[in-house]
Short mmCIF file of C-alpha atoms and ligand atoms in Angstrom, two decimals:
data_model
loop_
_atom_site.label_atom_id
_atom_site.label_comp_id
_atom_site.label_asym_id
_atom_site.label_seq_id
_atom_site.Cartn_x
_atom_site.Cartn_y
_atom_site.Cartn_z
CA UNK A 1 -3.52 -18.07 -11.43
CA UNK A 2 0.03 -19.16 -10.48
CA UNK A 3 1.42 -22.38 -10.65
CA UNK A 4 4.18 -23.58 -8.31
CA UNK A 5 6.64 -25.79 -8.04
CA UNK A 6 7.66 -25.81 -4.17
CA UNK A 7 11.24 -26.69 -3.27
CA UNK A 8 13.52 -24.35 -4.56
CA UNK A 9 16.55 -22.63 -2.28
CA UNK A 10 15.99 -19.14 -4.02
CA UNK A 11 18.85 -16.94 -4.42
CA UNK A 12 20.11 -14.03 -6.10
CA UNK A 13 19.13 -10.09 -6.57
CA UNK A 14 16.40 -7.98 -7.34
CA UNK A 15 15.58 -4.25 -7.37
CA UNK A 16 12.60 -3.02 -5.94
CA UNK A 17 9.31 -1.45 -7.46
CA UNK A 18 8.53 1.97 -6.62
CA UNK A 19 5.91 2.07 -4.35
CA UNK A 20 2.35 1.48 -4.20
CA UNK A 21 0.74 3.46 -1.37
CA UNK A 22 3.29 6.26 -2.74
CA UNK A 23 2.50 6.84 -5.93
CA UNK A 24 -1.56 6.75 -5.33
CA UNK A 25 -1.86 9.67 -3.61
CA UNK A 26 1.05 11.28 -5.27
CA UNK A 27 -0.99 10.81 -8.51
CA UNK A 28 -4.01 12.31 -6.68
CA UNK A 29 -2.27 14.96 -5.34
CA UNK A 30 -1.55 16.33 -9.51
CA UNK A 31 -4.94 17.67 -9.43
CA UNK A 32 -3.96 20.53 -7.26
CA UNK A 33 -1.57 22.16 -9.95
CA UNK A 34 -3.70 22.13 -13.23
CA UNK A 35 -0.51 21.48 -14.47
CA UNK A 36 2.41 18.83 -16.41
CA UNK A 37 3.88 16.87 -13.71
CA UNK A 38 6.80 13.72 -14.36
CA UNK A 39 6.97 10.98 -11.85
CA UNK A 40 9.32 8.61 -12.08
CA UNK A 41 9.73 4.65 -10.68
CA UNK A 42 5.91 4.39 -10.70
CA UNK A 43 5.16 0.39 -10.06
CA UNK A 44 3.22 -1.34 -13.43
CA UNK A 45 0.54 -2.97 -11.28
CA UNK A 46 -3.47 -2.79 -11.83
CA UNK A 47 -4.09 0.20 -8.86
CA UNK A 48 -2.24 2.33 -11.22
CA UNK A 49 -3.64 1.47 -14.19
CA UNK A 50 -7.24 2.01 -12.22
CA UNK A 51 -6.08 5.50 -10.81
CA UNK A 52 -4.89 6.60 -14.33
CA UNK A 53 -7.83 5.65 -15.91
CA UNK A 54 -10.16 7.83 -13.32
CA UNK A 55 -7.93 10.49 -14.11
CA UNK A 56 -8.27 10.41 -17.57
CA UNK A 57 -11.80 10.47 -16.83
CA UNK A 58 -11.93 13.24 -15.38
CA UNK A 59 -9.49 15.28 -17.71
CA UNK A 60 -6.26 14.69 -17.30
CA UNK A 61 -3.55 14.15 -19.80
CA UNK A 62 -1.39 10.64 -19.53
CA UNK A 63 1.64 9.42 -21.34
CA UNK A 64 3.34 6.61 -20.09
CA UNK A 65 6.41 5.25 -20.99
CA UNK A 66 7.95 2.30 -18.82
CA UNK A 67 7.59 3.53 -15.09
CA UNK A 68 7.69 6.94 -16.22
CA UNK A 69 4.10 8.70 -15.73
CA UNK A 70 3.49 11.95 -17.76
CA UNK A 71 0.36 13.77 -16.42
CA UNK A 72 -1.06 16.86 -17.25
CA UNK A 73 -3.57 18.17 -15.09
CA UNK A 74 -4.78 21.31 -16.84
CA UNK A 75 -7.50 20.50 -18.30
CA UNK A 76 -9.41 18.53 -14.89
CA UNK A 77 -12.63 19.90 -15.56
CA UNK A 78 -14.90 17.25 -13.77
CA UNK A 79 -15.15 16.11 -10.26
CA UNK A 80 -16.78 12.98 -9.81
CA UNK A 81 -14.70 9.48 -9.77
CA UNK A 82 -16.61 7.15 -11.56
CA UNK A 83 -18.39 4.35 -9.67
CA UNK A 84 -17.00 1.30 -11.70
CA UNK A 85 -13.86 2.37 -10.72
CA UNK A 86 -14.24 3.66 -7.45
CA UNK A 87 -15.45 0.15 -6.95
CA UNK A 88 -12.26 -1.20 -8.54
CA UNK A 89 -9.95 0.75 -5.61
CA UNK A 90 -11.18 1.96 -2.42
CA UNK A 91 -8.16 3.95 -2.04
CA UNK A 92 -9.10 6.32 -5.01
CA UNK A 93 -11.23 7.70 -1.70
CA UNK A 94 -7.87 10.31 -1.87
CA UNK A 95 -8.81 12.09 -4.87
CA UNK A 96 -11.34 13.70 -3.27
CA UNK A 97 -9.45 16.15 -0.83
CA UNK A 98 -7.56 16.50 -4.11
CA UNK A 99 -10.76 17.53 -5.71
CA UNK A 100 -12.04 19.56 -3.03
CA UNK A 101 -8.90 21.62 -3.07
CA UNK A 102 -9.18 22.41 -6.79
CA UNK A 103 -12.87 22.67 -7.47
CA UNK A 104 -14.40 22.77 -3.90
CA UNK A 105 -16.68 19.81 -4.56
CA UNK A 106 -16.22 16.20 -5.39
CA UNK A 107 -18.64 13.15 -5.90
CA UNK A 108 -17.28 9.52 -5.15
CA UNK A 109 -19.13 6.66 -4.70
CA UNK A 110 -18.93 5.01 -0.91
CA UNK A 111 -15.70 2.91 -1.33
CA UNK A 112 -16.28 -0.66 -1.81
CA UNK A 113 -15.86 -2.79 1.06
CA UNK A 114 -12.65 -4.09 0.85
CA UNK A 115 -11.56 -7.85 1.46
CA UNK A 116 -10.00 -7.12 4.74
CA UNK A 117 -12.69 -5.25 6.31
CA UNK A 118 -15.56 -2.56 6.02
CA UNK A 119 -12.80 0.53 5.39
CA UNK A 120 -14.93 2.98 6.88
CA UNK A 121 -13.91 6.56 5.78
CA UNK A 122 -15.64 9.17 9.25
CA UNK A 123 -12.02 9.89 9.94
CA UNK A 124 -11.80 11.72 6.40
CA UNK A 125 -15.62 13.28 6.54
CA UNK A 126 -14.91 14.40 10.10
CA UNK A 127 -11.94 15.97 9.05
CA UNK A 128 -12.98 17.65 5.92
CA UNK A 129 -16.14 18.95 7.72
CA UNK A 130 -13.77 21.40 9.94
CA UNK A 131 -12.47 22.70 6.42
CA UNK A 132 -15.92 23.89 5.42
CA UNK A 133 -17.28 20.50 3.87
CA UNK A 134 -20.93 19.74 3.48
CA UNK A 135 -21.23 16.15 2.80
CA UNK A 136 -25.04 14.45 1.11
CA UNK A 137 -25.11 10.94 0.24
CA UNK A 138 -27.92 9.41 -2.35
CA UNK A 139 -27.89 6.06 -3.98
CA UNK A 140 -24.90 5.15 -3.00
CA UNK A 141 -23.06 8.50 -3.65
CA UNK A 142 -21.19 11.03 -1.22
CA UNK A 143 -21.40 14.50 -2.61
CA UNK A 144 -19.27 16.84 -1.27
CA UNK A 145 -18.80 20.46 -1.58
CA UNK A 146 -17.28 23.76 0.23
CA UNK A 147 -18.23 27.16 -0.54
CA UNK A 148 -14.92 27.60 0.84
CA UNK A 149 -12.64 25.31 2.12
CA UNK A 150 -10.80 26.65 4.70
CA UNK A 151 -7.54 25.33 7.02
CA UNK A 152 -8.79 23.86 10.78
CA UNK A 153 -7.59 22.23 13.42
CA UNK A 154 -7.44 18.64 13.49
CA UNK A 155 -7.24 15.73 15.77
CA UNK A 156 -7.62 12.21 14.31
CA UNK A 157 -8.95 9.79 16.30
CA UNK A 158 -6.80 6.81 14.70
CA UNK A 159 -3.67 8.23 12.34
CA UNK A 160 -5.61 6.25 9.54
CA UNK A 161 -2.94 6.63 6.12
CA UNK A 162 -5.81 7.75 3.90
CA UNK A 163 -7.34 10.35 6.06
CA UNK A 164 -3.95 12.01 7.05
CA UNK A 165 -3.34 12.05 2.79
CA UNK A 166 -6.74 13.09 2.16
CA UNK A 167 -6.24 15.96 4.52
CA UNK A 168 -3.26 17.00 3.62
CA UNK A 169 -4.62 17.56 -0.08
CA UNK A 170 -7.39 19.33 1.10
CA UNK A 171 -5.16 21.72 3.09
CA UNK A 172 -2.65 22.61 0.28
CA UNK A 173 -5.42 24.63 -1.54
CA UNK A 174 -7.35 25.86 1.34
CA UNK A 175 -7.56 29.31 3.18
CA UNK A 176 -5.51 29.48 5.67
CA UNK A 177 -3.57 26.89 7.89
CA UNK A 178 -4.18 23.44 8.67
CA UNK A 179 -2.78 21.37 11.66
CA UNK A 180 -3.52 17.74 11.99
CA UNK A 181 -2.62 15.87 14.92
CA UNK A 182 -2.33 11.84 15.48
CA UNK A 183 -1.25 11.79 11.71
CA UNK A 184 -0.25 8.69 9.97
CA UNK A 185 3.61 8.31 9.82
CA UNK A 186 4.48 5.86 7.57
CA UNK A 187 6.98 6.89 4.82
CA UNK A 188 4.41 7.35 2.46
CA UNK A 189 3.49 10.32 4.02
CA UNK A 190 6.73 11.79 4.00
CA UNK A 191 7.03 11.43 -0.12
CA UNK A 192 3.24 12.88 -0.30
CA UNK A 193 4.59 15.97 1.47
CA UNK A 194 7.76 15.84 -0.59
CA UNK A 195 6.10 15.56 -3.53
CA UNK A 196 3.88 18.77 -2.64
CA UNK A 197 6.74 20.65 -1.39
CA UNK A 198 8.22 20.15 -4.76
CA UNK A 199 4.85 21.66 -6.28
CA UNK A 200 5.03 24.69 -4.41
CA UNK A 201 3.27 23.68 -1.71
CA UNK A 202 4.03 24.33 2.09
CA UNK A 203 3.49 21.44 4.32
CA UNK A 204 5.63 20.37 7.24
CA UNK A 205 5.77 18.02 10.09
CA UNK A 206 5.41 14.60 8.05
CA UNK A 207 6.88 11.85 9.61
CA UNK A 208 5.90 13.24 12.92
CA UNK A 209 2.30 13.36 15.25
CA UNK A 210 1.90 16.30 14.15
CA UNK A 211 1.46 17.84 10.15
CA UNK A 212 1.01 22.25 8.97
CA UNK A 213 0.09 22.98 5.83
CA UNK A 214 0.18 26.48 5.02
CA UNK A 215 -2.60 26.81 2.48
CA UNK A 216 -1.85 28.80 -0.84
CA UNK A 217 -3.34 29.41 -4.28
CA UNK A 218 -3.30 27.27 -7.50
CA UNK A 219 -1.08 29.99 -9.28
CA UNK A 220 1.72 29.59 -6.88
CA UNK A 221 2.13 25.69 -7.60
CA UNK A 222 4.27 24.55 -10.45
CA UNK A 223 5.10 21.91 -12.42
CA UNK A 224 6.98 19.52 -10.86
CA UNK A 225 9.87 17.68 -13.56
CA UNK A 226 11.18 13.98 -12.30
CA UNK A 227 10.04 12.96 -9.20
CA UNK A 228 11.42 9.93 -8.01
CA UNK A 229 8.77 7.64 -5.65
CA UNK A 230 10.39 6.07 -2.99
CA UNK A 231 10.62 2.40 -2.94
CA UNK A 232 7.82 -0.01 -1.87
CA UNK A 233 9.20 -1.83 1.13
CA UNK A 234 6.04 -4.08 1.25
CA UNK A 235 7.42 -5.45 -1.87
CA UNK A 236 10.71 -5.52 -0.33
CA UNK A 237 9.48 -7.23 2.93
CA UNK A 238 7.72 -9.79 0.92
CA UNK A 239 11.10 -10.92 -1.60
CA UNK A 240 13.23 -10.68 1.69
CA UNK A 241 10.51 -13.90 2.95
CA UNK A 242 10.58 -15.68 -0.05
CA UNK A 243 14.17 -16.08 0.45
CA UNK A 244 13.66 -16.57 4.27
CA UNK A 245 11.00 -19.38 3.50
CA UNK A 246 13.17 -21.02 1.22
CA UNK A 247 16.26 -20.87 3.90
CA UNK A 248 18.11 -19.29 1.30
CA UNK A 249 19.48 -15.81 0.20
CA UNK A 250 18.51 -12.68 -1.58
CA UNK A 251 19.85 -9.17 -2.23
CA UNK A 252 17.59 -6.23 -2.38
CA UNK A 253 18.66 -2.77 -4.81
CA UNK A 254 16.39 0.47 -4.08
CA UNK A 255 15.48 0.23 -1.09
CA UNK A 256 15.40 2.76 2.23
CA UNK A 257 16.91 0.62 4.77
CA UNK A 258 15.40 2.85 7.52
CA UNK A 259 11.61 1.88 5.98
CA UNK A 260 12.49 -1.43 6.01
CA UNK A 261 13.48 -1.89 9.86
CA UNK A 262 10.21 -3.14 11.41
CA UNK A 263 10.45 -5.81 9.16
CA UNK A 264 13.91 -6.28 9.63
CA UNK A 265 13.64 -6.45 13.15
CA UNK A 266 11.42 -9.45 12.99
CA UNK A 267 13.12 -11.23 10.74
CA UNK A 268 16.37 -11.05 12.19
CA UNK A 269 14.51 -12.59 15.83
CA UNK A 270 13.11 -15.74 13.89
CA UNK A 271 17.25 -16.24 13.37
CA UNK A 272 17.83 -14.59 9.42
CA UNK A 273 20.68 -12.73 9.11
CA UNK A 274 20.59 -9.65 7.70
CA UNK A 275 23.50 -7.21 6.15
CA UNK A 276 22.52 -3.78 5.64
CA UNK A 277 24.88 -2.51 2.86
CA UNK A 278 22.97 1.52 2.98
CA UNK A 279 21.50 1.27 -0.71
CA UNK A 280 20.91 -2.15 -0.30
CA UNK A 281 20.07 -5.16 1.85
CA UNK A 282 20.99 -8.80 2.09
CA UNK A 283 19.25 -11.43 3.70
CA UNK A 284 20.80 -15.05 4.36
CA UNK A 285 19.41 -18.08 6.88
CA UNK A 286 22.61 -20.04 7.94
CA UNK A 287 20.59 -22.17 11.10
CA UNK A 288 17.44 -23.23 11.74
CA UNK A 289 14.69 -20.13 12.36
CA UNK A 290 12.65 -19.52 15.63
CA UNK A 291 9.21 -18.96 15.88
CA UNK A 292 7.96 -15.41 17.58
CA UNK A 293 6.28 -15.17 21.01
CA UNK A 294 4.92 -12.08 19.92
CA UNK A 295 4.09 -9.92 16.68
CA UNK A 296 2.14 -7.20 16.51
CA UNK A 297 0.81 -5.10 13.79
CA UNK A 298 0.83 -1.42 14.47
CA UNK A 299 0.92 1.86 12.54
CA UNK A 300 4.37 2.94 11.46
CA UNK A 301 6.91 2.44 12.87
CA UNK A 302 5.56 -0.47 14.56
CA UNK A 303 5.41 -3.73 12.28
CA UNK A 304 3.51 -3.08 9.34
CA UNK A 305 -0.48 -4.65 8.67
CA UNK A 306 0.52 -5.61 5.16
CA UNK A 307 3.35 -7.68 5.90
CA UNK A 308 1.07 -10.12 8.37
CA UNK A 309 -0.13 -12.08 5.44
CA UNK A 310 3.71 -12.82 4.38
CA UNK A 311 5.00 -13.39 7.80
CA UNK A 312 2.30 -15.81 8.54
CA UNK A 313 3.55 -17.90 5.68
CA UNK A 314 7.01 -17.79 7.15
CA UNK A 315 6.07 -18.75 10.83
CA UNK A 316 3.90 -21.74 9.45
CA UNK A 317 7.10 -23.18 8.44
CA UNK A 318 9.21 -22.22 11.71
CA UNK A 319 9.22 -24.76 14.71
CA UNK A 320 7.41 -23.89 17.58
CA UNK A 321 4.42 -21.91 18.27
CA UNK A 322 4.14 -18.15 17.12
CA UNK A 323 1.48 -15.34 18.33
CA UNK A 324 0.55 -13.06 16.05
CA UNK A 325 -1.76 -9.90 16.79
CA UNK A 326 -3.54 -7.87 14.18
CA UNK A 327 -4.43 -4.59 15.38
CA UNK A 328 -5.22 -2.62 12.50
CA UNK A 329 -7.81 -4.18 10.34
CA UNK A 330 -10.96 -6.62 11.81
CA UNK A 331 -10.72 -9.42 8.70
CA UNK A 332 -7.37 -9.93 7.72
CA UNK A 333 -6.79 -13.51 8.17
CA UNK A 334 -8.65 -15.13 5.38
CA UNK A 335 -4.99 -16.38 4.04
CA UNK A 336 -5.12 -18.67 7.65
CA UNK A 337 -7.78 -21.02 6.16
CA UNK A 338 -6.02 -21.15 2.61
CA UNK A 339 -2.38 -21.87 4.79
CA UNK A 340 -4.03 -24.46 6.27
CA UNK A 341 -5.18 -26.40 2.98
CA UNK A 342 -1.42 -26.54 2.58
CA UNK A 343 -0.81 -27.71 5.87
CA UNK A 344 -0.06 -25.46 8.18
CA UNK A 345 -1.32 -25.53 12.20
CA UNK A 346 -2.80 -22.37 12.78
CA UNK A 347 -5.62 -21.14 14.87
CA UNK A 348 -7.58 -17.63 15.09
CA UNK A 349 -8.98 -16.50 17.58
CA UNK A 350 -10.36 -12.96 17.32
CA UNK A 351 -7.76 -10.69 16.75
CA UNK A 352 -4.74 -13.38 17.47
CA UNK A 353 -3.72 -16.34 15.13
CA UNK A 354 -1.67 -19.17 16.70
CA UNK A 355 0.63 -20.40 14.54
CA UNK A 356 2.48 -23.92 15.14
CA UNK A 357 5.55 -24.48 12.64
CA UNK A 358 5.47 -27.52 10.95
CA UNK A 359 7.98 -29.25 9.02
CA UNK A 360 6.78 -29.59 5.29
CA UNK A 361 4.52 -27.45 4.10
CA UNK A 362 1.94 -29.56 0.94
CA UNK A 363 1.31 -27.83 -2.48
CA UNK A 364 -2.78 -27.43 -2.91
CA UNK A 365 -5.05 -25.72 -4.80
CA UNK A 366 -5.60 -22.25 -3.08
CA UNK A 367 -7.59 -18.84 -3.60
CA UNK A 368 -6.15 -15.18 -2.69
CA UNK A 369 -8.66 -13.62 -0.94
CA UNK A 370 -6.51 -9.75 -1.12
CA UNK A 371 -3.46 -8.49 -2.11
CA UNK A 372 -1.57 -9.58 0.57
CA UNK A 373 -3.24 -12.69 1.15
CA UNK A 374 -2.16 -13.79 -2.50
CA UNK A 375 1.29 -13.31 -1.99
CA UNK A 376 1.68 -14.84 1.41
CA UNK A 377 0.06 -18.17 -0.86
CA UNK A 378 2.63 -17.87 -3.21
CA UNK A 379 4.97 -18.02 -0.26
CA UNK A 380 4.38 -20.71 1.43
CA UNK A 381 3.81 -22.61 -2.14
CA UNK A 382 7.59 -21.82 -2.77
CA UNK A 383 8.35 -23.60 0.32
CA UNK A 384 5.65 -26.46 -0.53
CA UNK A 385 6.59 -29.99 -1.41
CA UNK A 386 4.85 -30.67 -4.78
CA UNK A 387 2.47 -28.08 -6.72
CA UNK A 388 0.03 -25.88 -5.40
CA UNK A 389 -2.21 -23.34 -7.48
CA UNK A 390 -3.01 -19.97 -6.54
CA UNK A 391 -5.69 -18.82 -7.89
CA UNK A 392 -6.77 -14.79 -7.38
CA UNK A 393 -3.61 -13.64 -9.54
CA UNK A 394 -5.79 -10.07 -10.09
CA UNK A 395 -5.59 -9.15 -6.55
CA UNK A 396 -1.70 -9.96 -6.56
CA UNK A 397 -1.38 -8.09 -9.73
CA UNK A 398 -3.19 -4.99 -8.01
CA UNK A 399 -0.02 -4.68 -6.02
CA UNK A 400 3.23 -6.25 -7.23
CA UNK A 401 5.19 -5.69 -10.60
CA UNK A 402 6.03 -8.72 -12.10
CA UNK A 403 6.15 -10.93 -8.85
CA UNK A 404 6.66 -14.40 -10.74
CA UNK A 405 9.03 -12.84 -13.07
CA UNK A 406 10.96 -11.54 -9.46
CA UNK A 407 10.83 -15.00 -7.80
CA UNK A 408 11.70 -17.08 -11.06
CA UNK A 409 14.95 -15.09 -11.52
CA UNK A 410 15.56 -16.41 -8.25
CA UNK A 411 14.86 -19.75 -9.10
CA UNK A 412 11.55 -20.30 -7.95
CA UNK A 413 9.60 -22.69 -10.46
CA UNK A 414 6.76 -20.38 -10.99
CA UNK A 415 4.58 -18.99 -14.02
CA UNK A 416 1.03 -17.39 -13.56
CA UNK A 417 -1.43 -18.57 -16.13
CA UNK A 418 -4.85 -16.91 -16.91
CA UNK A 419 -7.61 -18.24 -16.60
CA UNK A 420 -9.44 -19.15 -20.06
C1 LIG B 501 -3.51 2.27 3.66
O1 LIG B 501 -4.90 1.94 3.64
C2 LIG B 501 -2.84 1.32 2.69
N1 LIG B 501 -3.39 1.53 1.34
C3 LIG B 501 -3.10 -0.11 3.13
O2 LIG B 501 -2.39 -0.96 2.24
C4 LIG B 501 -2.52 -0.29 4.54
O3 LIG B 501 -2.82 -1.59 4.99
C5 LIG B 501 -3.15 0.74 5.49
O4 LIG B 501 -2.95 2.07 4.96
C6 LIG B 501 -2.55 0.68 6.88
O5 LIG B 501 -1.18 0.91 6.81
C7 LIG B 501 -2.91 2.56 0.61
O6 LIG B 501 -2.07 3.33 1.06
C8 LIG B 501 -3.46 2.70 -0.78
P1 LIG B 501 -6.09 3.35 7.19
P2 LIG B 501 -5.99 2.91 4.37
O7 LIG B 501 -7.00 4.48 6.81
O8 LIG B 501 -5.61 4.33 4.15
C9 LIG B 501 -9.75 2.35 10.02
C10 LIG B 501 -2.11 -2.75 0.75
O9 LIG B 501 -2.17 -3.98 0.88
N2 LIG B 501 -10.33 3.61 9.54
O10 LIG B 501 -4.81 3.66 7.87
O11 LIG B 501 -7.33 2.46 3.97
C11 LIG B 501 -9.75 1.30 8.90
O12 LIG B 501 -10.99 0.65 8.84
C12 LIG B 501 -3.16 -1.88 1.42
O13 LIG B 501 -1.25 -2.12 0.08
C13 LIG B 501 -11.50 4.09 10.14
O14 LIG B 501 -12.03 3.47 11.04
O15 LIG B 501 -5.74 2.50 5.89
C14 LIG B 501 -8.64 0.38 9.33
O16 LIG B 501 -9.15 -0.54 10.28
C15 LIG B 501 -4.17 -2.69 2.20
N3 LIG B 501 -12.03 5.25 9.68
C16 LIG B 501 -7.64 1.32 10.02
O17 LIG B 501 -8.37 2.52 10.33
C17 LIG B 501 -11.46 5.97 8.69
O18 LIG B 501 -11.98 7.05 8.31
C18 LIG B 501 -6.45 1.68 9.15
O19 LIG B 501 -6.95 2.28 8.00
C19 LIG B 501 -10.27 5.48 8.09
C20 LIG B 501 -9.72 4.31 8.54
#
């Protein structure tokens, strides 16, 4: 749990993580080349821990040494992610294009439910059954396998971020070429392709609607030395609100302003200011912030699902009445009921949450629910008069490196105990 003392004006500077949603598929993606690869900036946070540990299970070599990840891949000689674990990270649903490329079968366990909704995974089967997939399911098991996996012609219904990575790992090792259309284009697409690129691989079009990956074989990819994930500007977005909910000032190092400008955008029309220096950003509120007639969460570049939880926090404390729209998951306002233990005026109704500002928000004792959901509670707690208690520090931990470490250098008056 964390406990917080609410009140602080935080200010000061702090350099970003690497990224999360980076570096999982990136570390999927070292199956493909059975051989060493170096990745540098990697976040310490539990996902990564979980991913390493299924690939350890499954063969792989690991040495880690501060964010530096060593992984060998050469000796990958099984194919099925272990359900415990699987359990653990519904994302680790990527390793199995990765899988499929190197040993033309996989075996995953359905991926757990996640907090925020059911996560259903057609867009990947549909996908990888153009490329030659055969997919059975027993007991709770998907078992897939191609007698050759071959590249097709794909249109994604939604550009969901895990079936336009999950594709794109299945292409690299398949016959042929692959085109997939509607694609996902956040910027962790762009370092996935990067990072294959750098491996030998030939994929193109990331960042657009449209991706081509020309496949190849595994003796033409090569180790790749140092690669440098990009920064997490999730993370970013959620230190540039602690210092907006606080009304006071923060500098952000390592960061990709350009990532960043959804956010930005909306922060800058509830009244922050915000300097972009190119390698890094300041954020400063001078006058008293506005609330939003309208937010909406949309894939990249439109304003980003994972920073609704945060902004939430920050309009609960905003005069006047903001409307915010999630459009991308069905059950990702379970931090609403926890804001409002502390206070805050907000009503859901389907898809929409009202949210009235009011002027102090209360400490109380509240529970993360998700990732996201645990850091928009530490949030608002920073703003809180008195103590609150958020309990649910794993789920934070899944996704931020050091967070009370981050905030307290800023001044908040936070520590995170665990629970005996
Ligand atoms: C990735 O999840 C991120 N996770 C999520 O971040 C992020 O919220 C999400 O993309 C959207 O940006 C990682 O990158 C590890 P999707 P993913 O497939 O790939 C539906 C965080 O907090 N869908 O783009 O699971 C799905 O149900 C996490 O860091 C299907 O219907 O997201 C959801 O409603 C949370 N069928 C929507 O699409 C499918 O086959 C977006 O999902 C796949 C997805």
């Amino acid at each position: 749990m964390y406990i917080i003392q609410g009140g602080e004006t935080l200010s000061g500077e702090i350099r970003v993580q690497g990224s999360k949603n980076s570096s999982l598929p990136i570390l999927a993606a070292t199956i493909l080349n059975g051989s060493k690869n170096t990745i540098c900036d990697v976040p310490k946070i539990k996902d990564i821990e979980v991913m390493n540990q299924i690939l350890l299970h499954l063969g792989a070599d690991i040495v880690e040494k501060d964010n530096v990840i060593e992984i060998n891949t050469e000796n990958v000689n099984k194919f099925d992610v272990p359900e415990q674990l699987m359990r653990r990270m519904r994302s680790s649903i990527v390793l199995m294009g990765a899988l499929l490329g190197r040993f033309g079968k996989a075996k995953v366990s359905y991926p757990g439910g996640c907090e925020i909704g059911p996560r259903p995974i057609d867009l990947h089967l549909k996908g990888l059954s153009l490329m030659g997939v055969n997919f059975t399911e027993g007991h709770g098991f998907l078992y897939a396998k191609a007698s050759e996996l071959k590249g097709a012609e794909i249109h994604l219904d939604f550009p969901s971020v895990g079936a336009t990575e999950n594709l794109m790992l299945a292409g690299v090792l398949a016959k042929g070429t692959t085109i997939i259309r509607n694609v996902a284009k956040e910027p962790e697409i762009v370092d996935l392709q990067n990072f294959l690129n750098r491996m030998g691989a030939n994929v193109k079009g990331a960042g657009t609607d449209t991706i081509k990956i020309e496949g190849c074989r595994i003796q033409d990819l090569k180790q790749v030395n140092n690669y440098t994930i990009i920064p997490d500007r999730i993370a970013a977005g959620t230190y540039l609100v602690a210092a907006a909910i606080t009304r006071g000032q923060i500098k952000l190092t390592n960061v990709i302003v350009e990532h960043l400008e959804p956010i930005l955008a909306k922060l800058r029309e509830t009244g922050c200011v915000i300097v972009n220096n190119k390698a890094e950003i300041e954020l400063y509120v001078d006058k008293p912030l506005v609330s939003l007639d309208s937010l909406r969460t949309l894939p990249y570049p439109g304003f980003p699902t994972d920073m609704q939880a945060p902004m939430m926090a920050l309009l609960a404390t905003v005069e006047g009445t903001s409307i915010l729209t999630e459009t991308i998951f069905e059950n990702r306002f379970k931090h609403a009921q926890e804001l409002r233990r502390m206070g805050a005026n907000i009503t859901i109704n389907g898809n929409t949450a009202i949210i009235k500002g009011v002027k102090q928000l209360s400490g109380a004792i509240v529970e993360a629910k998700d990732l996201r959901a645990g850091a928009a509670l530490i949030l608002a707690a920073l703003a809180a008069k008195g103590e609150t208690i958020v309990e649910g520090a794993a789920y934070v931990e899944r996704g931020y490196e050091n967070i009370e470490g981050n905030l307290a250098a800023l001044g908040a008056k936070i520590i995170k105990k665990h629970k005996i």
